[in-house]
Tab-separated table of C-alpha atoms and ligand atoms in Angstrom:
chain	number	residue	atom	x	y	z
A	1	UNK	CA	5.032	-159.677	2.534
A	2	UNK	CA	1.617	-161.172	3.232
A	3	UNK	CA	-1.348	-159.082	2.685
A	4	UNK	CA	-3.744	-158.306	5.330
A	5	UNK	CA	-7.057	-160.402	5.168
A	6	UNK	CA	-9.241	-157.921	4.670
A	7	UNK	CA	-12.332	-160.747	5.788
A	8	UNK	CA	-13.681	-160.892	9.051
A	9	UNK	CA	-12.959	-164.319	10.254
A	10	UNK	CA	-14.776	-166.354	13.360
A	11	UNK	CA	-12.435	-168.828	14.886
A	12	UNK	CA	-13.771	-172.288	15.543
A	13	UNK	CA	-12.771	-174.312	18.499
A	14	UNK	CA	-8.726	-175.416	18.004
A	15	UNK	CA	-8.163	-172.277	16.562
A	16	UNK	CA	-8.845	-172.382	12.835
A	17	UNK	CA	-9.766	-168.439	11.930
A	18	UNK	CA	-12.230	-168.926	8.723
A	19	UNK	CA	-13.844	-166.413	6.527
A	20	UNK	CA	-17.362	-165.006	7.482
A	21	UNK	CA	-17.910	-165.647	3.635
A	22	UNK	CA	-16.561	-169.131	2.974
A	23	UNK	CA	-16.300	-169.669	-0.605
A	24	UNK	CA	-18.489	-173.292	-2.001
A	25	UNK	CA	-17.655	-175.571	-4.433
A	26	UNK	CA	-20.204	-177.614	-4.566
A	27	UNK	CA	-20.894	-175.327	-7.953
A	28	UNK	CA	-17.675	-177.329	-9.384
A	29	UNK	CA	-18.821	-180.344	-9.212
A	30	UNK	CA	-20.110	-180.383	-12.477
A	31	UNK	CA	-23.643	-180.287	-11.334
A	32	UNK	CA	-23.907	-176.710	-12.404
A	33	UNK	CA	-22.644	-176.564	-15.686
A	34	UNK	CA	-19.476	-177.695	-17.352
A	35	UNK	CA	-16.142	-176.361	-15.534
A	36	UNK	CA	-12.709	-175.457	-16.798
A	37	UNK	CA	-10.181	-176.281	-13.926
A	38	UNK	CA	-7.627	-173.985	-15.255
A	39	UNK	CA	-9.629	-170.997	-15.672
A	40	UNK	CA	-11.349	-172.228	-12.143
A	41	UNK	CA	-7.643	-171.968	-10.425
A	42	UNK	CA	-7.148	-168.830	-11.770
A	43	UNK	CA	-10.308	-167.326	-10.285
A	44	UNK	CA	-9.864	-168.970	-6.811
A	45	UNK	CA	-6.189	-167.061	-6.639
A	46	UNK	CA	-8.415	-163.981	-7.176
A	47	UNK	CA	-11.203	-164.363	-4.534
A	48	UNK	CA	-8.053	-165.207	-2.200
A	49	UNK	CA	-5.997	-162.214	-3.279
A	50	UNK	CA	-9.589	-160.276	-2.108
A	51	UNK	CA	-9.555	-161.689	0.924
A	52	UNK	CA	-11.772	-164.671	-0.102
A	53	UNK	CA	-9.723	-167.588	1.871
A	54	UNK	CA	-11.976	-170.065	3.181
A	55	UNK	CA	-13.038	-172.702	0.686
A	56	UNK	CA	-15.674	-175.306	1.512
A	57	UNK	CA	-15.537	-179.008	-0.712
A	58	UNK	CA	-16.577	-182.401	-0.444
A	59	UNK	CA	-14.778	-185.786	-1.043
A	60	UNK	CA	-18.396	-186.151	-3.334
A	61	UNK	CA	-17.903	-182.949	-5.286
A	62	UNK	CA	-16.735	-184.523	-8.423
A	63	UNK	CA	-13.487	-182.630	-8.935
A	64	UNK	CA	-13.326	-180.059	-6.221
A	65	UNK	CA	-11.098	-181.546	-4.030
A	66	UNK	CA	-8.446	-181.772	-7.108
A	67	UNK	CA	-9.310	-178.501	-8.476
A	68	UNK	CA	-8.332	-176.938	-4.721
A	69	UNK	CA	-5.117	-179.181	-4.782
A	70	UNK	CA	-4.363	-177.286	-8.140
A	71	UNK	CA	-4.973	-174.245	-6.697
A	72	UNK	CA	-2.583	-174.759	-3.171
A	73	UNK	CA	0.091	-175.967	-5.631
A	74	UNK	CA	-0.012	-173.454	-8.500
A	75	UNK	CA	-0.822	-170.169	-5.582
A	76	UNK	CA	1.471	-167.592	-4.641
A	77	UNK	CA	2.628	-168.797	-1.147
A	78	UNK	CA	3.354	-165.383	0.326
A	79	UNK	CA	-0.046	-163.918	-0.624
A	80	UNK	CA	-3.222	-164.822	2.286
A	81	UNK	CA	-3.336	-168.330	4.274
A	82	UNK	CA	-6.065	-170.366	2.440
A	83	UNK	CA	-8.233	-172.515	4.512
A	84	UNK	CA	-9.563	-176.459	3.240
A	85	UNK	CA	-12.843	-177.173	4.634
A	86	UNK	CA	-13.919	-180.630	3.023
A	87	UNK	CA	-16.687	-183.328	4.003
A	88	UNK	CA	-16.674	-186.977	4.273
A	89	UNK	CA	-19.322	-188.338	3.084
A	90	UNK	CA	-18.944	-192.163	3.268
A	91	UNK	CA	-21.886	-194.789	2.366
A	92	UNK	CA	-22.711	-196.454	5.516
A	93	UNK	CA	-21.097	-199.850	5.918
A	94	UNK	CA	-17.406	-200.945	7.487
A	95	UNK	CA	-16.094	-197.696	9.685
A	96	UNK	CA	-13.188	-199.426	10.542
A	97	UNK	CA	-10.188	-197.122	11.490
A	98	UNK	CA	-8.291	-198.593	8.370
A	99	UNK	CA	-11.224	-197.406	6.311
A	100	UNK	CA	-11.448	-194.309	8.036
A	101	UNK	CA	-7.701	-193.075	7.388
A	102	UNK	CA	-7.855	-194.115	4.054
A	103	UNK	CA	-10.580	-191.754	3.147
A	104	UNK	CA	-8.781	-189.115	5.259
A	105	UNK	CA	-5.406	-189.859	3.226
A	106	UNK	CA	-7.552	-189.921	-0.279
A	107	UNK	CA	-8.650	-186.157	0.614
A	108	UNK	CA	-5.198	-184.867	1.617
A	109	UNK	CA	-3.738	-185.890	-1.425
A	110	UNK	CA	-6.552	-184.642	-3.864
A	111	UNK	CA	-6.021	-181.619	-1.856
A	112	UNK	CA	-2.644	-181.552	-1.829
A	113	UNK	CA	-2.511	-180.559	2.045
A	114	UNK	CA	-0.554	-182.528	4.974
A	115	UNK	CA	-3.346	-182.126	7.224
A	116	UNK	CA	-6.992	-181.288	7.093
A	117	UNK	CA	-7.696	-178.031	8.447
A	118	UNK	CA	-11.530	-179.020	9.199
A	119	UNK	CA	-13.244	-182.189	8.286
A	120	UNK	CA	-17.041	-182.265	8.355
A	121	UNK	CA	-18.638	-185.613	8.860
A	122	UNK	CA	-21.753	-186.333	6.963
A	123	UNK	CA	-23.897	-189.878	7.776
A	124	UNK	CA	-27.034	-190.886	5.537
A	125	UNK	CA	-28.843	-193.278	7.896
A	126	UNK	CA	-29.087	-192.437	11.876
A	127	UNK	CA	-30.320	-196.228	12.405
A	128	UNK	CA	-26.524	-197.470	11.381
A	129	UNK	CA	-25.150	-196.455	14.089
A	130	UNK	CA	-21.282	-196.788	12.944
A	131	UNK	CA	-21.513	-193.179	12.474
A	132	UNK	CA	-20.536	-193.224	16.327
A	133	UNK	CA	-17.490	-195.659	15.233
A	134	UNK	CA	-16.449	-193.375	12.341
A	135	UNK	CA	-16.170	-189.693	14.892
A	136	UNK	CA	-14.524	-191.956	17.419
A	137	UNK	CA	-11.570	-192.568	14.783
A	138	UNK	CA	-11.505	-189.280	13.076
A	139	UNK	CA	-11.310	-187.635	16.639
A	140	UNK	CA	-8.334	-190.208	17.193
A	141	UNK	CA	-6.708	-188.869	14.136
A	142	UNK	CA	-7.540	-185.026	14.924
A	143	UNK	CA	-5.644	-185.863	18.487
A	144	UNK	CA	-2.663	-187.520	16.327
A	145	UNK	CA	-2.604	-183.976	13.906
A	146	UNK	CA	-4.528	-184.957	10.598
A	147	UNK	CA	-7.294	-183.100	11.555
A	148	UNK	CA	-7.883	-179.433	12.684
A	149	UNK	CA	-11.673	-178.893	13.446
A	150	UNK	CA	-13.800	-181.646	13.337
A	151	UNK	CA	-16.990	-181.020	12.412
A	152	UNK	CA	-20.554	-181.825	11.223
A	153	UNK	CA	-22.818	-181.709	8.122
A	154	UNK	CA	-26.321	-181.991	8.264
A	155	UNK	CA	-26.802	-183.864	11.648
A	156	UNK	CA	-29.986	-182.530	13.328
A	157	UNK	CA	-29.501	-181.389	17.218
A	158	UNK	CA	-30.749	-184.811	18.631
A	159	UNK	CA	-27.688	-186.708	16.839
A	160	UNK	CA	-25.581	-183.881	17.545
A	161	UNK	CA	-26.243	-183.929	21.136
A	162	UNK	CA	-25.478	-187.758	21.118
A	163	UNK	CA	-22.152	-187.177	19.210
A	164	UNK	CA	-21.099	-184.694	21.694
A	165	UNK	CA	-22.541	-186.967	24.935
A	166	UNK	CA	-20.623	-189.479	23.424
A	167	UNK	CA	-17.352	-187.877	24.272
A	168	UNK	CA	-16.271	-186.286	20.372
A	169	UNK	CA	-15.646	-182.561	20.507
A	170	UNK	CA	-17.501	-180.854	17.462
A	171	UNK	CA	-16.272	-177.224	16.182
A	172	UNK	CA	-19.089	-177.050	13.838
A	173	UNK	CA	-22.191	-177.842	11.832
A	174	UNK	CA	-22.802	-177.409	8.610
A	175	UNK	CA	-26.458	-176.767	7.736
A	176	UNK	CA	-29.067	-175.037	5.605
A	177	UNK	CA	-30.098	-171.577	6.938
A	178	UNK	CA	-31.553	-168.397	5.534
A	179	UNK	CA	-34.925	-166.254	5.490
A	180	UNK	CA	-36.559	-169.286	4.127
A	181	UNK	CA	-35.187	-172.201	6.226
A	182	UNK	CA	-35.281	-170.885	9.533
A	183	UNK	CA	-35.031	-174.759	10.837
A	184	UNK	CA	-32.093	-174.081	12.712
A	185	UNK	CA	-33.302	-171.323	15.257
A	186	UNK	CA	-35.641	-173.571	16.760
A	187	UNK	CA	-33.451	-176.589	18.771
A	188	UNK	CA	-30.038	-176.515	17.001
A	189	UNK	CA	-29.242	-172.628	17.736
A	190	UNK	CA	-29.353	-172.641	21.368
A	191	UNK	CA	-27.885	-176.101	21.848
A	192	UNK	CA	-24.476	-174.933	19.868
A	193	UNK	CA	-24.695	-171.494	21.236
A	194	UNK	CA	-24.332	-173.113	24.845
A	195	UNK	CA	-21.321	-175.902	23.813
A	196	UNK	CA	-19.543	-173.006	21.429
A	197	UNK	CA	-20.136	-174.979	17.926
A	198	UNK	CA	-20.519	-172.621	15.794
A	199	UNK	CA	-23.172	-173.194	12.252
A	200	UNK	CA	-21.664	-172.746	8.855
A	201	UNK	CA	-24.733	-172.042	6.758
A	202	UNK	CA	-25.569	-172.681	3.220
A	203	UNK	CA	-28.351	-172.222	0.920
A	204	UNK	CA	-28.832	-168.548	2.149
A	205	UNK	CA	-28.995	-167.315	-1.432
A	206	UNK	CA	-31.454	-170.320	-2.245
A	207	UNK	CA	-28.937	-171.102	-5.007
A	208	UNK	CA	-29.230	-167.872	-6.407
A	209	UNK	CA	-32.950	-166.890	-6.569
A	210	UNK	CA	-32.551	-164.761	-3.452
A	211	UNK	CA	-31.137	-162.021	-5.845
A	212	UNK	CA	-32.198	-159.252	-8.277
A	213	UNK	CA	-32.320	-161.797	-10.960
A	214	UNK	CA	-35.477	-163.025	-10.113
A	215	UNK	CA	-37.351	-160.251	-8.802
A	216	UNK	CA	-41.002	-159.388	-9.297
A	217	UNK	CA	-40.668	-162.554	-12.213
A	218	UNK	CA	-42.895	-165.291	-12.937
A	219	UNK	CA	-42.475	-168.555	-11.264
A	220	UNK	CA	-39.558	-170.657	-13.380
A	221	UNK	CA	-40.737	-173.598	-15.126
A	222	UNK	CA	-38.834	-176.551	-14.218
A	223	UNK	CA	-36.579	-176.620	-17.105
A	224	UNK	CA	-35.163	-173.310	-16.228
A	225	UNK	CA	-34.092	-174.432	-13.181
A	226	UNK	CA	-30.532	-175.142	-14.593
A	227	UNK	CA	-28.174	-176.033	-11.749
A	228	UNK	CA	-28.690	-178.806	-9.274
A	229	UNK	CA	-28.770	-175.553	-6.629
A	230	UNK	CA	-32.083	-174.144	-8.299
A	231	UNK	CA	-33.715	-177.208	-8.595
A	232	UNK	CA	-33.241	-177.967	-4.720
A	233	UNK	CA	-34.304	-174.619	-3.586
A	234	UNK	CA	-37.040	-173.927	-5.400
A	235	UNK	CA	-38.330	-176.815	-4.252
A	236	UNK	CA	-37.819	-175.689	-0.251
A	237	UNK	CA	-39.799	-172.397	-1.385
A	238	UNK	CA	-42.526	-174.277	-2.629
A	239	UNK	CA	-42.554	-176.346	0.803
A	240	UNK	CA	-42.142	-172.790	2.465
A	241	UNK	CA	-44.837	-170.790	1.075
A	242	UNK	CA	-44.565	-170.886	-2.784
A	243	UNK	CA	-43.465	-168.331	-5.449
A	244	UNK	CA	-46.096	-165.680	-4.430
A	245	UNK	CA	-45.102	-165.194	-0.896
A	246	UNK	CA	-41.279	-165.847	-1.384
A	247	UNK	CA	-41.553	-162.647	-3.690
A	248	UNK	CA	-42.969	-160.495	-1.390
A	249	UNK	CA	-39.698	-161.659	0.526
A	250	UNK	CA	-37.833	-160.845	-2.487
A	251	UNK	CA	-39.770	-157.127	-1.953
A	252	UNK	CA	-38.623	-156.689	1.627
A	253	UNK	CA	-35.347	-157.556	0.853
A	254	UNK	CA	-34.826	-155.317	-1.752
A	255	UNK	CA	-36.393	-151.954	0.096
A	256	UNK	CA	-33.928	-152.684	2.462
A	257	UNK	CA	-31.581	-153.272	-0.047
A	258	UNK	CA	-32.139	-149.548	-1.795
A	259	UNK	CA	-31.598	-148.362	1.829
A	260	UNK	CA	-28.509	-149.660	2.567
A	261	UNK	CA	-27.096	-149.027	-1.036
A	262	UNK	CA	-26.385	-153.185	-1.193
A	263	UNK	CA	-27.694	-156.171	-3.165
A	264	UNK	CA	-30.158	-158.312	-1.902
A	265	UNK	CA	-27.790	-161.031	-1.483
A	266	UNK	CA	-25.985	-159.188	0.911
A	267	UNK	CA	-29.262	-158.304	3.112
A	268	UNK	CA	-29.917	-161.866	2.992
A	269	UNK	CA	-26.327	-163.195	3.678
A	270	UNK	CA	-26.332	-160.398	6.738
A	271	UNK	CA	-29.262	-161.606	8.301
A	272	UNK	CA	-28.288	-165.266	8.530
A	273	UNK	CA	-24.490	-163.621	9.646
A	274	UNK	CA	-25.580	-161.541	12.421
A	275	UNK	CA	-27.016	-164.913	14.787
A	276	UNK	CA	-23.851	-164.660	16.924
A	277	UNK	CA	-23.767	-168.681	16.677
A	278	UNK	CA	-23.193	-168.498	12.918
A	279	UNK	CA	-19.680	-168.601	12.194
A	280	UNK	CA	-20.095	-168.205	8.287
A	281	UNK	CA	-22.135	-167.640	5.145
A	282	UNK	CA	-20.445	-170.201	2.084
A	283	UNK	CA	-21.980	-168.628	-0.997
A	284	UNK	CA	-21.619	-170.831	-4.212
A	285	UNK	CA	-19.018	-169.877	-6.688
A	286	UNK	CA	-19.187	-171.055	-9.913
A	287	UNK	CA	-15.134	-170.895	-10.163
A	288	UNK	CA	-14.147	-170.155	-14.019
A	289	UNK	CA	-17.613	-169.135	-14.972
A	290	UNK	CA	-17.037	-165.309	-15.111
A	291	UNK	CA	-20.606	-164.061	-15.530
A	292	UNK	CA	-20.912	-165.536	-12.117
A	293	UNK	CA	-18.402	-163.755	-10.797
A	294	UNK	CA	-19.921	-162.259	-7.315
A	295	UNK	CA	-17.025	-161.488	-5.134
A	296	UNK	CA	-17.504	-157.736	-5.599
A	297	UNK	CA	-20.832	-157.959	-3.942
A	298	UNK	CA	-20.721	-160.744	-1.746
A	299	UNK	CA	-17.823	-158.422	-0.017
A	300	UNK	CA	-20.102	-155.989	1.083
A	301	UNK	CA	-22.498	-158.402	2.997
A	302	UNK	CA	-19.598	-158.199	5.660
A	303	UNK	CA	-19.038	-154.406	5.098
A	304	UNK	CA	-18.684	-152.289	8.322
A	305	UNK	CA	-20.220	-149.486	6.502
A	306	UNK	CA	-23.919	-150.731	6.936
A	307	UNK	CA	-25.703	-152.602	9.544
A	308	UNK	CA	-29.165	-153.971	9.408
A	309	UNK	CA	-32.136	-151.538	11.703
A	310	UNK	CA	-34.330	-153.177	14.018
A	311	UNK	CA	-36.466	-152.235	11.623
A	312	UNK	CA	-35.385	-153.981	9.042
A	313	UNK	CA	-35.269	-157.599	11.064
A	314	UNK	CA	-39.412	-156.868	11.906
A	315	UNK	CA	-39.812	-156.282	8.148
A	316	UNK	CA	-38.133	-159.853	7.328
A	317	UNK	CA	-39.233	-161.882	10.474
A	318	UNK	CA	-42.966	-160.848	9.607
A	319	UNK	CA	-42.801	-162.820	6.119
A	320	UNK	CA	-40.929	-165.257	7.369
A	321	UNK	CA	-43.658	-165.867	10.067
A	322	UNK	CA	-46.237	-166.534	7.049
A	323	UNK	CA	-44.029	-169.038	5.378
A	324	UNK	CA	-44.720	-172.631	6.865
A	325	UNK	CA	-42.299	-173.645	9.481
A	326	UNK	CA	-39.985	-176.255	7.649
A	327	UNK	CA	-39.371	-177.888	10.471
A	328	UNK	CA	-42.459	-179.119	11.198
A	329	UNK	CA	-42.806	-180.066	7.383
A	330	UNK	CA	-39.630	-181.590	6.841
A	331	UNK	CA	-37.889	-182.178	10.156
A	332	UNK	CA	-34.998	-180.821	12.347
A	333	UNK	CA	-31.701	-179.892	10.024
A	334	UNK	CA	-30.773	-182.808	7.391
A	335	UNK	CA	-33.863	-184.099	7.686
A	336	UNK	CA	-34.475	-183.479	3.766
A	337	UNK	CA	-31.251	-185.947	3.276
A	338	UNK	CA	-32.912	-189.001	5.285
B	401	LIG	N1	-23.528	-179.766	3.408
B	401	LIG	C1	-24.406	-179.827	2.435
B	401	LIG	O1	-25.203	-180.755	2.335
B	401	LIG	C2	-24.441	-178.716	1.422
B	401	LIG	C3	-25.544	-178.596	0.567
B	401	LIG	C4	-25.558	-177.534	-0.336
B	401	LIG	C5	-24.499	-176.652	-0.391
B	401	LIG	N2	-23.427	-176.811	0.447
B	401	LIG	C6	-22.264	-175.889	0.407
B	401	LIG	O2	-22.757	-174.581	0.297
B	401	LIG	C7	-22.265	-173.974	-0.901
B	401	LIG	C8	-23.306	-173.035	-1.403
B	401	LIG	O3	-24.198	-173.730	-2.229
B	401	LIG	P1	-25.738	-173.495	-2.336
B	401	LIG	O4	-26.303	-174.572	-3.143
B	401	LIG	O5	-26.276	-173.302	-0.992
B	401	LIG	O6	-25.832	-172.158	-3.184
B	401	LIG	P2	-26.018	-170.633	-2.743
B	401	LIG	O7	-24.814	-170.151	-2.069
B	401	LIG	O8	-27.339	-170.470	-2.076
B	401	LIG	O9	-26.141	-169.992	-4.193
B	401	LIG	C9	-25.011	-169.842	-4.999
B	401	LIG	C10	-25.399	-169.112	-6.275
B	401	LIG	O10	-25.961	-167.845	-5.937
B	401	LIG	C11	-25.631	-166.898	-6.934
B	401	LIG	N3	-24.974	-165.770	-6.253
B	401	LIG	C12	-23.904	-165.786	-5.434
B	401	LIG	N4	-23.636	-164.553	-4.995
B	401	LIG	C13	-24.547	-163.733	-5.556
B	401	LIG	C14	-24.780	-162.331	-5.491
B	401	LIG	N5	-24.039	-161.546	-4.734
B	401	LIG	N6	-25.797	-161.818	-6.231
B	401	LIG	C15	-26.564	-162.616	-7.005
B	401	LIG	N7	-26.406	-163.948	-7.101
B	401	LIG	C16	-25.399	-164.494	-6.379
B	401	LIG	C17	-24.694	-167.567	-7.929
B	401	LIG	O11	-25.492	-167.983	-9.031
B	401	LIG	P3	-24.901	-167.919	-10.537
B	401	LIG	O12	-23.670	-168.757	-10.509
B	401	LIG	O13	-26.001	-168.496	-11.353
B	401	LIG	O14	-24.642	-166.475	-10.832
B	401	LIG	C18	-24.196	-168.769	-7.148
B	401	LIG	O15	-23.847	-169.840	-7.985
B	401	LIG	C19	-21.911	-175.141	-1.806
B	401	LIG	O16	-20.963	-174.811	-2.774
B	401	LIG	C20	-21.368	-176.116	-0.803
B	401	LIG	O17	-20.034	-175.792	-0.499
B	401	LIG	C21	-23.399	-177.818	1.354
């Protein structure tokens, strides 16, 4: 008998239910640290035996699409549903149908799936405009059943908008949001909040420093920074405000925290959850690695048992009003990309 999810799961637009905690994989890619598949298998069965079913990859994650193809073949088929969110990712040039399916078919059989449950576009240049060509096809191929949700990565709400005006249903965006990056409440929020796309959010743990582990310590030198993750984040906090104010985040977090009797990681994962247009958090899981083994915790960011106060939202909005407004800095979401 299957077990009960025990997730809370948003469903996007055709009807694919997905975890409020999507697992990433961008931390197999081999850009943080070396990874054994095997042992990386083995751990995905147990986040999805928790309840842990949606998995987010990328046809440019090194081995993560294979590594989840493992995984659906070696699984126990009458344990949870598992759900394959990948990206495509393609350098701009020819977006030829024929090009198009191929990429499509490359993905479903690293992934070992007959169909893509969502596929989340990503496009490096908005003045090559055969992005427009390439949603055109893959909507054609969602309406012929290769495709569940199709979706967005890192397109800012003006090249959203145009994707939608142009006629191609989007279930969601992908994008970077937490107490740090609040780029996404200003335009994007309210645009997908009115058309029902819902944001998938990453980077709310800021790879990791948004945690215990690096409270009330000194600023990391650059070579500590070990993971492509760190490196990228640290790097938005210095844009943000720098180490000295992003601790005093780290503070507020953690009194609220101690109240709640969570982690910080959960006050921050709850704060990006609770925007009703969010659909989920995907924390980074360094599959196979078990000292960074997280599931424990990161299940009681959706816990029923605690709720953030009013109180408790003043206390975080009022450093994140100090911080610099990234978008003004850097630009609307997936700016930082262009
Ligand atoms: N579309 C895009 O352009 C894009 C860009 C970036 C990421 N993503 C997606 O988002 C996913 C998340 O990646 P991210 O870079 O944003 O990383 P993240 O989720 O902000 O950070 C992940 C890291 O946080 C630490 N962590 C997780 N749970 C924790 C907890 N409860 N307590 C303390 N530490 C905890 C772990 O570090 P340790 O392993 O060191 O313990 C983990 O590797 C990626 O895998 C990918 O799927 C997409």
């Amino acid at each position: 008998m299957a077990l009960i999810p025990l997730m809370p799961t948003t469903q996007l637009k055709n009807g694919l239910q997905i975890c409020k905690v999507i697992n990433g994989m961008w931390q197999v890619s081999g850009a943080h640290g070396s990874i054994n598949a095997e042992r990386a298998v083995a751990s995905m069965n147990s986040y999805a035996e928790m309840g842990f079913t949606t998995f987010d990859m990328a046809d440019i994650y090194g081995p993560a699409e294979d590594i989840f193809g493992s995984f659906m073949k070696l699984r126990d088929e009458t344990l949870n549903e598992i759900q394959g969110l990948t990206k495509l990712v393609p350098r701009p040039g020819d977006m030829s149908r024929t090009r198009i399916e191929a990429f499509l078919d490359k993905s479903m059989r690293r992934m070992q799936v007959s169909k893509i449950d969502c596929l989340q576009f990503h496009w490096w240049d908005y003045n090559d405009k055969r992005y427009l060509d390439a949603l055109r096809h893959l909507s054609d191929l969602q309406k012929e059943g290769k495709i569940g949700e199709l979706s967005l990565t890192n397109f800012d709400t003006e090249h959203l908008r145009e994707v939608v005006e142009s006629g191609v249903s989007i279930s969601s965006n992908q994008i970077q949001y937490s107490v740090i990056d609040q780029r996404p409440s200003v335009l994007m929020k309210k645009y997908c909040e009115a058309l029902d796309i819902k944001l998938l959010a990453y980077g709310t743990l800021c790879g990791g420093l948004i945690s215990e582990k690096y409270l009330k310590k000194p600023e990391p030198k650059p070579h500590e920074l070990n993971t492509a993750s760190l490196g990228k984040y640290k790097h938005m906090i210095d844009l943000w405000g720098g180490w000295d104010l992003f601790q005093e985040m780290l503070d507020v977090l953690n009194s609220i925290a101690q109240e709640h009797s969570v982690s910080i990681a959960n006050i921050a994962t709850r704060y990006i959850l609770d925007e009703k247009v969010v659909g989920g958090v995907i924390v980074g899981c360094r599959f196979g690695a078990d000292e960074s083994d997280h599931s424990k915790d990161n299940f009681r960011s959706v816990s029923a048992s605690w709720q953030l106060t009013s109180g408790n939202l003043s206390a975080i909005k009022a450093v994140c009003s100090r911080g610099k407004e990234l978008m003004q800095v850097i630009g609307d979401c997936g700016a930082e990309y262009r």
